[in-house]
PDB file of C-alpha atoms in Angstrom:
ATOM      1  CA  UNK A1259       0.000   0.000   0.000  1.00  0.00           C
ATOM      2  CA  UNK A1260       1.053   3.424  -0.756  1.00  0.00           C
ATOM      3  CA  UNK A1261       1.529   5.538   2.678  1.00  0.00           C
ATOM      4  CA  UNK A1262       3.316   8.193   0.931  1.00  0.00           C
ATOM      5  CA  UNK A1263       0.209   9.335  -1.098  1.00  0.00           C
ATOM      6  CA  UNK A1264      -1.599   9.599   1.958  1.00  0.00           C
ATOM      7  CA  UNK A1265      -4.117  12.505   1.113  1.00  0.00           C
ATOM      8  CA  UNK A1266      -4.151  12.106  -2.573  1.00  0.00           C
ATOM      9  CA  UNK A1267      -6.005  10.019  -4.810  1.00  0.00           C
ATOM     10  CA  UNK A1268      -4.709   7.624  -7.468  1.00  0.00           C
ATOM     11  CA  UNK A1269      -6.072   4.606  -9.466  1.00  0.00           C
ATOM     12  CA  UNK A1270      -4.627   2.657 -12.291  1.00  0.00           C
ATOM     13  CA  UNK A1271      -5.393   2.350 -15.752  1.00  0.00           C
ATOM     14  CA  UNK A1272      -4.615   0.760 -19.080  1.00  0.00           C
ATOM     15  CA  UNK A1273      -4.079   2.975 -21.865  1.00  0.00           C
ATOM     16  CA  UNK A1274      -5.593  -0.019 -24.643  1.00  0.00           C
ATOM     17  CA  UNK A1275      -7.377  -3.394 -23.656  1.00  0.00           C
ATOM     18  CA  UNK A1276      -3.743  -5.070 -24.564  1.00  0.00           C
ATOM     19  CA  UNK A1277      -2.506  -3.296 -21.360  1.00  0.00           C
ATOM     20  CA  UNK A1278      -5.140  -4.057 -18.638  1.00  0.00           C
ATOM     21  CA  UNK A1279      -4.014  -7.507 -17.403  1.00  0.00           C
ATOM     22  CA  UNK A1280      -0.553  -5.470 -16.271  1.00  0.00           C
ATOM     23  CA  UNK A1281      -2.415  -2.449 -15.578  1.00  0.00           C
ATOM     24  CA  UNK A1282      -3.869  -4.759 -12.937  1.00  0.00           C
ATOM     25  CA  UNK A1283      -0.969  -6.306 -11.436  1.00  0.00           C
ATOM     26  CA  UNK A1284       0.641  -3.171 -10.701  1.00  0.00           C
ATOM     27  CA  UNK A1285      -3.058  -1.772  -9.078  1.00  0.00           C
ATOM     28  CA  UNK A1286      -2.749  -4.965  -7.171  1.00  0.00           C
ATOM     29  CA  UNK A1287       0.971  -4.869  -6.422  1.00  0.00           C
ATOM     30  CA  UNK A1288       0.418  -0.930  -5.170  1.00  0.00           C
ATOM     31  CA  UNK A1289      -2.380  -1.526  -3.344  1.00  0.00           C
ATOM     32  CA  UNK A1290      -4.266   1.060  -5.732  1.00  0.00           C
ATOM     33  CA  UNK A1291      -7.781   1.251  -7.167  1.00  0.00           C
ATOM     34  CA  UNK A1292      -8.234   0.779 -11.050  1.00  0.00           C
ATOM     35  CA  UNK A1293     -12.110   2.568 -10.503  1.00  0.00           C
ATOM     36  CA  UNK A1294     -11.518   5.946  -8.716  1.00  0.00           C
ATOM     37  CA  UNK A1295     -14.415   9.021 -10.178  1.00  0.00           C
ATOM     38  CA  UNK A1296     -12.507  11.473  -7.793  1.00  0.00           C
ATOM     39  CA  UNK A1297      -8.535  10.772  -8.381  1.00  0.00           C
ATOM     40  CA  UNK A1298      -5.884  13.372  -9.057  1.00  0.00           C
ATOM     41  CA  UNK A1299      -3.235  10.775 -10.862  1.00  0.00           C
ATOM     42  CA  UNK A1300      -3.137   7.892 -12.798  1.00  0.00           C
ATOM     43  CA  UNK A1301      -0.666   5.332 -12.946  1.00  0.00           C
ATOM     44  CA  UNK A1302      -1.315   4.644 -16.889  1.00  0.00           C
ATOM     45  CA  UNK A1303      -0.267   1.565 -18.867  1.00  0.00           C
ATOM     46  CA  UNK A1304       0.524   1.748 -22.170  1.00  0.00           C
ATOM     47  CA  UNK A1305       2.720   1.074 -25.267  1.00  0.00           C
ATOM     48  CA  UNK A1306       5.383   3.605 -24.417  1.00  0.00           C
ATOM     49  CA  UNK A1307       5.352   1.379 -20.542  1.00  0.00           C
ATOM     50  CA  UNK A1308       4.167   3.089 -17.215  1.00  0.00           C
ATOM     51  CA  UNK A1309       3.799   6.385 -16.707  1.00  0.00           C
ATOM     52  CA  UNK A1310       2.277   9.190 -14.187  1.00  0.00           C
ATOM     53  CA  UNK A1311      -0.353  11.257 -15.076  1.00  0.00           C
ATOM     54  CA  UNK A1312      -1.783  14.159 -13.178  1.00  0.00           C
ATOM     55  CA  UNK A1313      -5.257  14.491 -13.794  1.00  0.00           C
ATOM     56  CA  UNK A1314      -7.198  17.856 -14.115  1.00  0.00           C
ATOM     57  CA  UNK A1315      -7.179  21.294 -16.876  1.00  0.00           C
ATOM     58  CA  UNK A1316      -3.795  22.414 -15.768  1.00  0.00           C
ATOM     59  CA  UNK A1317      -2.221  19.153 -15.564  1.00  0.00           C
ATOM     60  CA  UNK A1318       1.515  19.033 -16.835  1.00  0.00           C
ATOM     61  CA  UNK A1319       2.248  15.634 -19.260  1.00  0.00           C
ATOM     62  CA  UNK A1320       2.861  12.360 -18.266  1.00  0.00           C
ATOM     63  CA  UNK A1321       6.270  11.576 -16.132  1.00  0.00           C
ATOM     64  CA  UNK A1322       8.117   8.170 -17.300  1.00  0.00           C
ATOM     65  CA  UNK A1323      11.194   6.763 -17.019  1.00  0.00           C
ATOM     66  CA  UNK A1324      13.352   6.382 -20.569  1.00  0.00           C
ATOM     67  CA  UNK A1325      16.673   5.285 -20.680  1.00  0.00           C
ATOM     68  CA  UNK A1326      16.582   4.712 -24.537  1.00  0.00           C
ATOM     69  CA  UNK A1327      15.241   8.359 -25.607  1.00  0.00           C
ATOM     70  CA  UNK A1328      14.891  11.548 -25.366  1.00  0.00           C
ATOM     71  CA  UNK A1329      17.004  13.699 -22.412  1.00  0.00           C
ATOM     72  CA  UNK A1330      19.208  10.402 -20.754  1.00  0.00           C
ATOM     73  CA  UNK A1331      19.872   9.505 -24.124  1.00  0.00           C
ATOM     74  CA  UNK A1332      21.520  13.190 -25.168  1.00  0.00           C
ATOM     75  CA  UNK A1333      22.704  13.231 -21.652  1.00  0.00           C
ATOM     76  CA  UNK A1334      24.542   9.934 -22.577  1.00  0.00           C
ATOM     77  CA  UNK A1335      26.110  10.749 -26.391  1.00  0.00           C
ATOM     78  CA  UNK A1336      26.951  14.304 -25.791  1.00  0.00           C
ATOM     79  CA  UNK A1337      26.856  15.199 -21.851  1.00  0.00           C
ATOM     80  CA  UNK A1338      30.766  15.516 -20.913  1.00  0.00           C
ATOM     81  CA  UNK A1339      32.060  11.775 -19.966  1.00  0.00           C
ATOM     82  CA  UNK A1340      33.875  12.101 -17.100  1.00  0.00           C
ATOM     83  CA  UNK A1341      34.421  16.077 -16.837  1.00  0.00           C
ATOM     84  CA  UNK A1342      30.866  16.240 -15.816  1.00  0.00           C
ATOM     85  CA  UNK A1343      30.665  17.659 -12.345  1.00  0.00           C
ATOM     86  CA  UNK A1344      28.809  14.643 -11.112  1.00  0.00           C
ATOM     87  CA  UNK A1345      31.619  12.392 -12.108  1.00  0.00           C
ATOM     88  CA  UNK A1346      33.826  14.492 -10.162  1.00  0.00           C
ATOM     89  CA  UNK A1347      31.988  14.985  -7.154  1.00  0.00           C
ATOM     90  CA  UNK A1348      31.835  10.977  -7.112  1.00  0.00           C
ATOM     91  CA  UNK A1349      35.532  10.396  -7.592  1.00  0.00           C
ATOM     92  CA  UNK A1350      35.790   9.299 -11.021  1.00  0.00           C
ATOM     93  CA  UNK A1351      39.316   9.476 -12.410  1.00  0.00           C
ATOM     94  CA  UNK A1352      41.619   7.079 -14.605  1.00  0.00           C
ATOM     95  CA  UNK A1353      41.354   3.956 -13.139  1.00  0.00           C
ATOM     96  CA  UNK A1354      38.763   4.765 -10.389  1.00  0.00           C
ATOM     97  CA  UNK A1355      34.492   3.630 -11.049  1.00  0.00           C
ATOM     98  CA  UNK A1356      33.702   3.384  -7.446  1.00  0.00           C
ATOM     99  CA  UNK A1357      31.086   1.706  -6.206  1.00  0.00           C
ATOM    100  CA  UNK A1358      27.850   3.976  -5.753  1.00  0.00           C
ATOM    101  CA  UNK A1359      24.992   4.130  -3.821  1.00  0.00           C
ATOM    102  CA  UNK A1360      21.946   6.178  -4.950  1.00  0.00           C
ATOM    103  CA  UNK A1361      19.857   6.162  -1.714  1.00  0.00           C
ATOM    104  CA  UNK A1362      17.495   9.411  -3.424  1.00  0.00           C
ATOM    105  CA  UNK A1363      16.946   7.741  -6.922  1.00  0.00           C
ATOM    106  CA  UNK A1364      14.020   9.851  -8.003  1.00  0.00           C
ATOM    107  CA  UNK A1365      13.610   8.591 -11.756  1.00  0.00           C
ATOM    108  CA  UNK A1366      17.273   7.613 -11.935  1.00  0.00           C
ATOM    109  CA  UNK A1367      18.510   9.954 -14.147  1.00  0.00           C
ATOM    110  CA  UNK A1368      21.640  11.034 -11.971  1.00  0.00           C
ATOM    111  CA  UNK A1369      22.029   7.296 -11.446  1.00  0.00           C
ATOM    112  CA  UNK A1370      21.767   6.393 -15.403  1.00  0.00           C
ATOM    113  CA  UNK A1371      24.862   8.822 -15.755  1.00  0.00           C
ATOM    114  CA  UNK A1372      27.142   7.256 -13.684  1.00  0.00           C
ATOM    115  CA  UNK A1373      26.137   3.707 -14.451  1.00  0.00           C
ATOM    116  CA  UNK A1374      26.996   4.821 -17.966  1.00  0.00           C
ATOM    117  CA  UNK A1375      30.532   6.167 -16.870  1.00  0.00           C
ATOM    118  CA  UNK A1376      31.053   2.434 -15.593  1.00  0.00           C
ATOM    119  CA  UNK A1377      30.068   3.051 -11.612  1.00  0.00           C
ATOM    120  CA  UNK A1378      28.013   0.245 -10.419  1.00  0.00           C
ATOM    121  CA  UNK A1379      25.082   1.756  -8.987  1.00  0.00           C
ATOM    122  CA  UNK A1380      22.799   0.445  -6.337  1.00  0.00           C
ATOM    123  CA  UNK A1381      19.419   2.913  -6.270  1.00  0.00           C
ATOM    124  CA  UNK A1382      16.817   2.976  -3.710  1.00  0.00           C
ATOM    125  CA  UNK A1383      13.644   4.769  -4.514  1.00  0.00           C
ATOM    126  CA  UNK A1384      10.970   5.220  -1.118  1.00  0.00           C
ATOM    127  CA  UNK A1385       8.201   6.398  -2.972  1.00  0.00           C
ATOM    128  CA  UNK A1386       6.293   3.465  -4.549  1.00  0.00           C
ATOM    129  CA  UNK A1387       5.189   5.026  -6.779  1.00  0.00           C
ATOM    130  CA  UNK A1388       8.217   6.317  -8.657  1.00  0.00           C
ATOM    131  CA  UNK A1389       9.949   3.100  -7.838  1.00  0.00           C
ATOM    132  CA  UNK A1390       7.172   1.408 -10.161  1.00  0.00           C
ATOM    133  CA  UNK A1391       8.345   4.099 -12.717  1.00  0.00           C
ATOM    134  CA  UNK A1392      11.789   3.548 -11.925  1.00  0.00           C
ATOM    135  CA  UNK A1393      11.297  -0.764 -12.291  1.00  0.00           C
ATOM    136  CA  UNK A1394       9.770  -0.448 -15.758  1.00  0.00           C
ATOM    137  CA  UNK A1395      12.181   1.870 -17.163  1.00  0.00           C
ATOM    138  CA  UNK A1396      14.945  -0.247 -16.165  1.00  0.00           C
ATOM    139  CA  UNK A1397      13.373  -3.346 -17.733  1.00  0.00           C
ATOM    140  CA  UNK A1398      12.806  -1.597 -20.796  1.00  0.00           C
ATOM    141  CA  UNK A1399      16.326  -0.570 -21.076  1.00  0.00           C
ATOM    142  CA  UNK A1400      17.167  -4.003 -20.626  1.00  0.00           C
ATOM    143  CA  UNK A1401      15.259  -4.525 -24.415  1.00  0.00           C
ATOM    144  CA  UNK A1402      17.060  -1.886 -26.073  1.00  0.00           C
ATOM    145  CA  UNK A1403      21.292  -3.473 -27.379  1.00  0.00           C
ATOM    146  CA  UNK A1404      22.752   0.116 -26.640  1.00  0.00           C
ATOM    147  CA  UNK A1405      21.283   0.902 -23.171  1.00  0.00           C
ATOM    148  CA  UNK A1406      21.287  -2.395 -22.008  1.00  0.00           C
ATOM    149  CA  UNK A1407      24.909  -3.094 -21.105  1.00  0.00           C
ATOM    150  CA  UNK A1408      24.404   0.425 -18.568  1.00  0.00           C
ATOM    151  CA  UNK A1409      21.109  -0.408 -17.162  1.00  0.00           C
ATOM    152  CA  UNK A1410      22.860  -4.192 -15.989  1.00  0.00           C
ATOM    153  CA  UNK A1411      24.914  -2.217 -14.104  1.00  0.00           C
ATOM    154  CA  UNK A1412      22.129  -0.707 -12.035  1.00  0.00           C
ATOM    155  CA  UNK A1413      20.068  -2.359  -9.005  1.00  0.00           C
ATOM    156  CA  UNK A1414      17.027  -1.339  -7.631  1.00  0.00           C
ATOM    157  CA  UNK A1415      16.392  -1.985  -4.168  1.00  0.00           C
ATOM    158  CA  UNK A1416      13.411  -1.859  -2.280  1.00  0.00           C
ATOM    159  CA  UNK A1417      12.242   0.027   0.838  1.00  0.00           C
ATOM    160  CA  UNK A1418      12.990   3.311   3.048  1.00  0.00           C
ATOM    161  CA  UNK A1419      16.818   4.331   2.404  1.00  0.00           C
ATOM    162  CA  UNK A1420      17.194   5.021   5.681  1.00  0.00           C
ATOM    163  CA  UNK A1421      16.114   1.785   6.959  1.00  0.00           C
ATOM    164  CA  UNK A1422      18.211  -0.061   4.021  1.00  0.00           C
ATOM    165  CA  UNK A1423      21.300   1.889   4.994  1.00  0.00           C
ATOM    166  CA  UNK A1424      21.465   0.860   8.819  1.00  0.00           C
ATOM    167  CA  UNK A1425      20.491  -2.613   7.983  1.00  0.00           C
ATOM    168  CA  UNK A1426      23.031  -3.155   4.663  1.00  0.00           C
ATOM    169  CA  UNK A1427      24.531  -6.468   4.198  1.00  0.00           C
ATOM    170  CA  UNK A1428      27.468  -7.384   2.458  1.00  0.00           C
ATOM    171  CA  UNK A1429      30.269  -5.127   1.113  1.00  0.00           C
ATOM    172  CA  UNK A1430      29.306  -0.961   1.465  1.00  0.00           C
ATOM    173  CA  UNK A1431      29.288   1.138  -1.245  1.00  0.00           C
ATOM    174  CA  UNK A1432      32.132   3.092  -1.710  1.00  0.00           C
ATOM    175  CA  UNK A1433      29.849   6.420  -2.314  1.00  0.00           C
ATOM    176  CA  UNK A1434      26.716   7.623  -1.605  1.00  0.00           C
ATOM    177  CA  UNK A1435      24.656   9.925  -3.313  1.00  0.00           C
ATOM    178  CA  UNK A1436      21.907  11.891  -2.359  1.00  0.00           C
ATOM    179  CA  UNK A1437      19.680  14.501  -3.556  1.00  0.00           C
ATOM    180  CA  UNK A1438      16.745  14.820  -1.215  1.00  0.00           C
ATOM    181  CA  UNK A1439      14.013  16.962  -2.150  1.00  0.00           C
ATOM    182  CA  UNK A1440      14.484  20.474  -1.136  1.00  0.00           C
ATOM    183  CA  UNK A1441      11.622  22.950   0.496  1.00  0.00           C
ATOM    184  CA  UNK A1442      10.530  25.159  -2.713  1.00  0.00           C
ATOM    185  CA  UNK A1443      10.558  28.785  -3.235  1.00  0.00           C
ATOM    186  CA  UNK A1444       7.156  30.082  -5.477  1.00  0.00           C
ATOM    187  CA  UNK A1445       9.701  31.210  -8.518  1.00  0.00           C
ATOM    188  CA  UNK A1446      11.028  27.906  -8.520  1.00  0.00           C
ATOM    189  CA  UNK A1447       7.959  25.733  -7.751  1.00  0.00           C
ATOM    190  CA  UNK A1448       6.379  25.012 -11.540  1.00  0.00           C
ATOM    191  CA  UNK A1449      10.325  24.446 -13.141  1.00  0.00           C
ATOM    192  CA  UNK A1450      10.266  20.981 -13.800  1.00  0.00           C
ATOM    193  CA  UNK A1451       7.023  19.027 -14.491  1.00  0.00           C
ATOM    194  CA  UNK A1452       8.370  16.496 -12.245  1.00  0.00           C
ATOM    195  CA  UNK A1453       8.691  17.902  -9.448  1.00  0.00           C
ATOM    196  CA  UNK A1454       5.021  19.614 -10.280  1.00  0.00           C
ATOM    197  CA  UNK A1455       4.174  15.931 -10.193  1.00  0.00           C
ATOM    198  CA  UNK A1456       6.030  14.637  -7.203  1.00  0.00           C
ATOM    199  CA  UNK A1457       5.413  17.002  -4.707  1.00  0.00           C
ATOM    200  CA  UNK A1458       1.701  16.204  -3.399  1.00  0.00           C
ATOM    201  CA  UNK A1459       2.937  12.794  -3.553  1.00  0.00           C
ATOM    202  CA  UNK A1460       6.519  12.939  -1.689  1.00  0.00           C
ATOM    203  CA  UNK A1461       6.567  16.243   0.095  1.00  0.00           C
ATOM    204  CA  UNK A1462       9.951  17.453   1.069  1.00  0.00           C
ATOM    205  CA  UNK A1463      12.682  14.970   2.487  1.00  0.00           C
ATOM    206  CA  UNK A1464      12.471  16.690   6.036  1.00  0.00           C
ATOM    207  CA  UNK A1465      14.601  13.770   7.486  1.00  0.00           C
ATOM    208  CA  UNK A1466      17.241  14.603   5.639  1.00  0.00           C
ATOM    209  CA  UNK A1467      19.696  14.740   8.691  1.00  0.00           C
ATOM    210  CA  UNK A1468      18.793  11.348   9.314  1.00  0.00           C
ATOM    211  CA  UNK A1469      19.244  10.249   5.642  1.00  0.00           C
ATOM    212  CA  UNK A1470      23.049  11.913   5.770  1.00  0.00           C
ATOM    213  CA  UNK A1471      24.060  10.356   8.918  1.00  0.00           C
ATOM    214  CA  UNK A1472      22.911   6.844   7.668  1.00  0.00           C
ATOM    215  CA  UNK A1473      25.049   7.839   4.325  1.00  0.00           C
ATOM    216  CA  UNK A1474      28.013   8.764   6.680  1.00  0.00           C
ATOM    217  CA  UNK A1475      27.965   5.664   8.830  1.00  0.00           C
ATOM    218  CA  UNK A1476      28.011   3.171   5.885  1.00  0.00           C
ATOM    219  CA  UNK A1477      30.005   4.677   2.928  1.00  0.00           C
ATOM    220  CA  UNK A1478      33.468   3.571   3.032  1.00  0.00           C
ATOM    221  CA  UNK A1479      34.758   6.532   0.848  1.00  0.00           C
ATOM    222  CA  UNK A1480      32.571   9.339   0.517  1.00  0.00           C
ATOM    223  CA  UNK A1481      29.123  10.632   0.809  1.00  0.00           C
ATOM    224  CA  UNK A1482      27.709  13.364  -1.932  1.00  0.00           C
ATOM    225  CA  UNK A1483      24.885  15.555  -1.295  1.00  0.00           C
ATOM    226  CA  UNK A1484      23.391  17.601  -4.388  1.00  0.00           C
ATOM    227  CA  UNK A1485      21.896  20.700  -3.140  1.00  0.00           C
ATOM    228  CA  UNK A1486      20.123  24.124  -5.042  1.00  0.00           C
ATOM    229  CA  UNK A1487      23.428  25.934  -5.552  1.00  0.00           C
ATOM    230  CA  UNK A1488      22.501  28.804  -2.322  1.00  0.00           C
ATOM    231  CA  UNK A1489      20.653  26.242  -0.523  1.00  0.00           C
ATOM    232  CA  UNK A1490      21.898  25.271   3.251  1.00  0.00           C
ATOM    233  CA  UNK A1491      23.918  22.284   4.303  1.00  0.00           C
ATOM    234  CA  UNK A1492      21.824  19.363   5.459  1.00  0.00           C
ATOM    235  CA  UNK A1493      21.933  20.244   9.192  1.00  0.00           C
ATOM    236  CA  UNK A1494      25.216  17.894  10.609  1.00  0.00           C
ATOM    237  CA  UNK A1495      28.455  17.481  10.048  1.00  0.00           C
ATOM    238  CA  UNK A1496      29.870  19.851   7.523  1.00  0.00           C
ATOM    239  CA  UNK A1497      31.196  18.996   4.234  1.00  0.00           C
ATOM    240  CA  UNK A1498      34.895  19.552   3.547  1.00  0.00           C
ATOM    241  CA  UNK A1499      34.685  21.347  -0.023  1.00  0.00           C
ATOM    242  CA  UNK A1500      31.426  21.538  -2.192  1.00  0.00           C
ATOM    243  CA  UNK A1501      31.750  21.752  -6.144  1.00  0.00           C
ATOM    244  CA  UNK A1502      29.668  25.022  -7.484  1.00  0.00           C
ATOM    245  CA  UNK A1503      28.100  24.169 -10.658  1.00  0.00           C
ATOM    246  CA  UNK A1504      25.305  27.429 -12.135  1.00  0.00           C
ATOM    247  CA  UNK A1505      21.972  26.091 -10.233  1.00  0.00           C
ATOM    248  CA  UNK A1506      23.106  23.384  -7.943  1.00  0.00           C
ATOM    249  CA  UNK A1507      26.209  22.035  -6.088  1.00  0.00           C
ATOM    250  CA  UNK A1508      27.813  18.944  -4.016  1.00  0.00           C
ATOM    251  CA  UNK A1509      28.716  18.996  -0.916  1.00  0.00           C
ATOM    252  CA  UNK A1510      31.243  16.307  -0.571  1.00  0.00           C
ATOM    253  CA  UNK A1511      31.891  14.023   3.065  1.00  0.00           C
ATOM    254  CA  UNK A1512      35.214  12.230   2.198  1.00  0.00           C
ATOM    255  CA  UNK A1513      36.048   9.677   5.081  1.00  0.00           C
ATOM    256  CA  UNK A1514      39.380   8.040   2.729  1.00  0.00           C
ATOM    257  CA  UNK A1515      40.736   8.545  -0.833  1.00  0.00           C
ATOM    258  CA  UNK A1516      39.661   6.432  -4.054  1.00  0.00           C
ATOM    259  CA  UNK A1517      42.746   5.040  -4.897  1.00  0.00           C
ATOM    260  CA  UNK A1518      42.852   3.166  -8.664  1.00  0.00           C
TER     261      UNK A1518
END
């Protein structure tokens, strides 16, 4: 069941009578309604895969996840390599493709960029909702022979990032990321139809404190935090150096060096 939606209303639906046998194994997966009069989204199934729509006159478009097309795919043929800031931040260099942990996926577009730099990412989504988006973009990037070889390199994993991070098994990630979802200003609220789309349903990350100091306590390198370039520190610990970029930066916890 959805707890994170609490307050707003969402039902399934197939896009085509092809589509409504899935359409109702996600509604019964999600613990969602396919018959709702009164809803303000949809989780829609159709050719192009799942996707968000909010419903009502001034709704933006629907929200998916695509590896294959559109802004990952220009992202991936023409977005910098490794002299993107990101990479930096991270600690790529010759010889170093840490080991990264996403713990704020979102739709995994920050994630798809370092996977396709040759990090193997881990990425943990809390919202259920934009996990399902996140799932079925990764299994459709799985299809296509270009994207696939990046997408195998990243794994979705279920449940509250905190909660995942102070219960980890196995070998830690050398770095975490993490991008939590920062209060809005009014001239910045309609930006991005995403985040138009994700606010009623996530709300800010106001345990953001709590999310770094997991981060901190299992990383074995570093932790990254992407923040709105005059935006505060998450309240803790301090970073040692952030890297300025024009609208956001990282603020970067180094604990020991990446070493090739």
């Amino acid at each position: 069941m959805i707890e994170q939606a609490a307050g707003c209303r969402i039902k399934v639906e197939a896009l085509g009578e092809a589509y409504q046998a899935l359409a109702e194994q996600w509604a019964e997966r999600l613990g969602l309604p396919m018959d709702e009069p009164d809803a303000e989204f949809a989780l829609q199934l159709s050719a192009q895969g799942l996707q968000l729509q909010q419903l009502g006159p001034d709704a933006p478009g629907p929200v998916r996840v695509d590896f294959v097309e559109g802004g990952a795919a220009h992202r991936r043929l023409f977005g910098g390599g490794t002299g993107q800031m990101i990479a930096k931040a991270v600690g790529i260099q010759q010889g170093v493709r840490p080991r990264v942990l996403d713990a704020t996926a979102g739709l995994g577009k920050d994630a798809f960029v370092l996977a396709s730099l040759g990090c193997e990412m881990s990425l943990i989504e809390r919202q259920p909702l934009i996990g399902a988006l996140l799932e079925d973009g990764l299994a459709r990037g799985l299809d296509d022979f270009e994207v696939a070889p990046i997408v195998s390199r990243m794994h979705l994993l279920k449940g509250n990032s905190i909660e995942v991070m102070r219960h980890w098994e196995g070998e830690p990630p050398q770095v975490i990321y993490l991008d939590p979802m920062f209060p809005h200003r009014e001239k910045t609220a309609l930006v991005k139809k995403e985040m138009r789309l994700f606010r009623p349903l996530v709300g800010d990350d106001n345990d953001a404190p709590a999310l770094l100091e997991a981060a901190l306590a299992l990383a074995s390198h570093r932790v990254v935090v992407k923040r709105p370039r005059k935006a505060p520190c998450i309240a803790g610990p301090k970073p040692s150096h952030a890297l300025d970029g024009k609208s956001s930066r990282y603020d970067i916890y180094p604990k020991k060096a990446l070493k090739p």
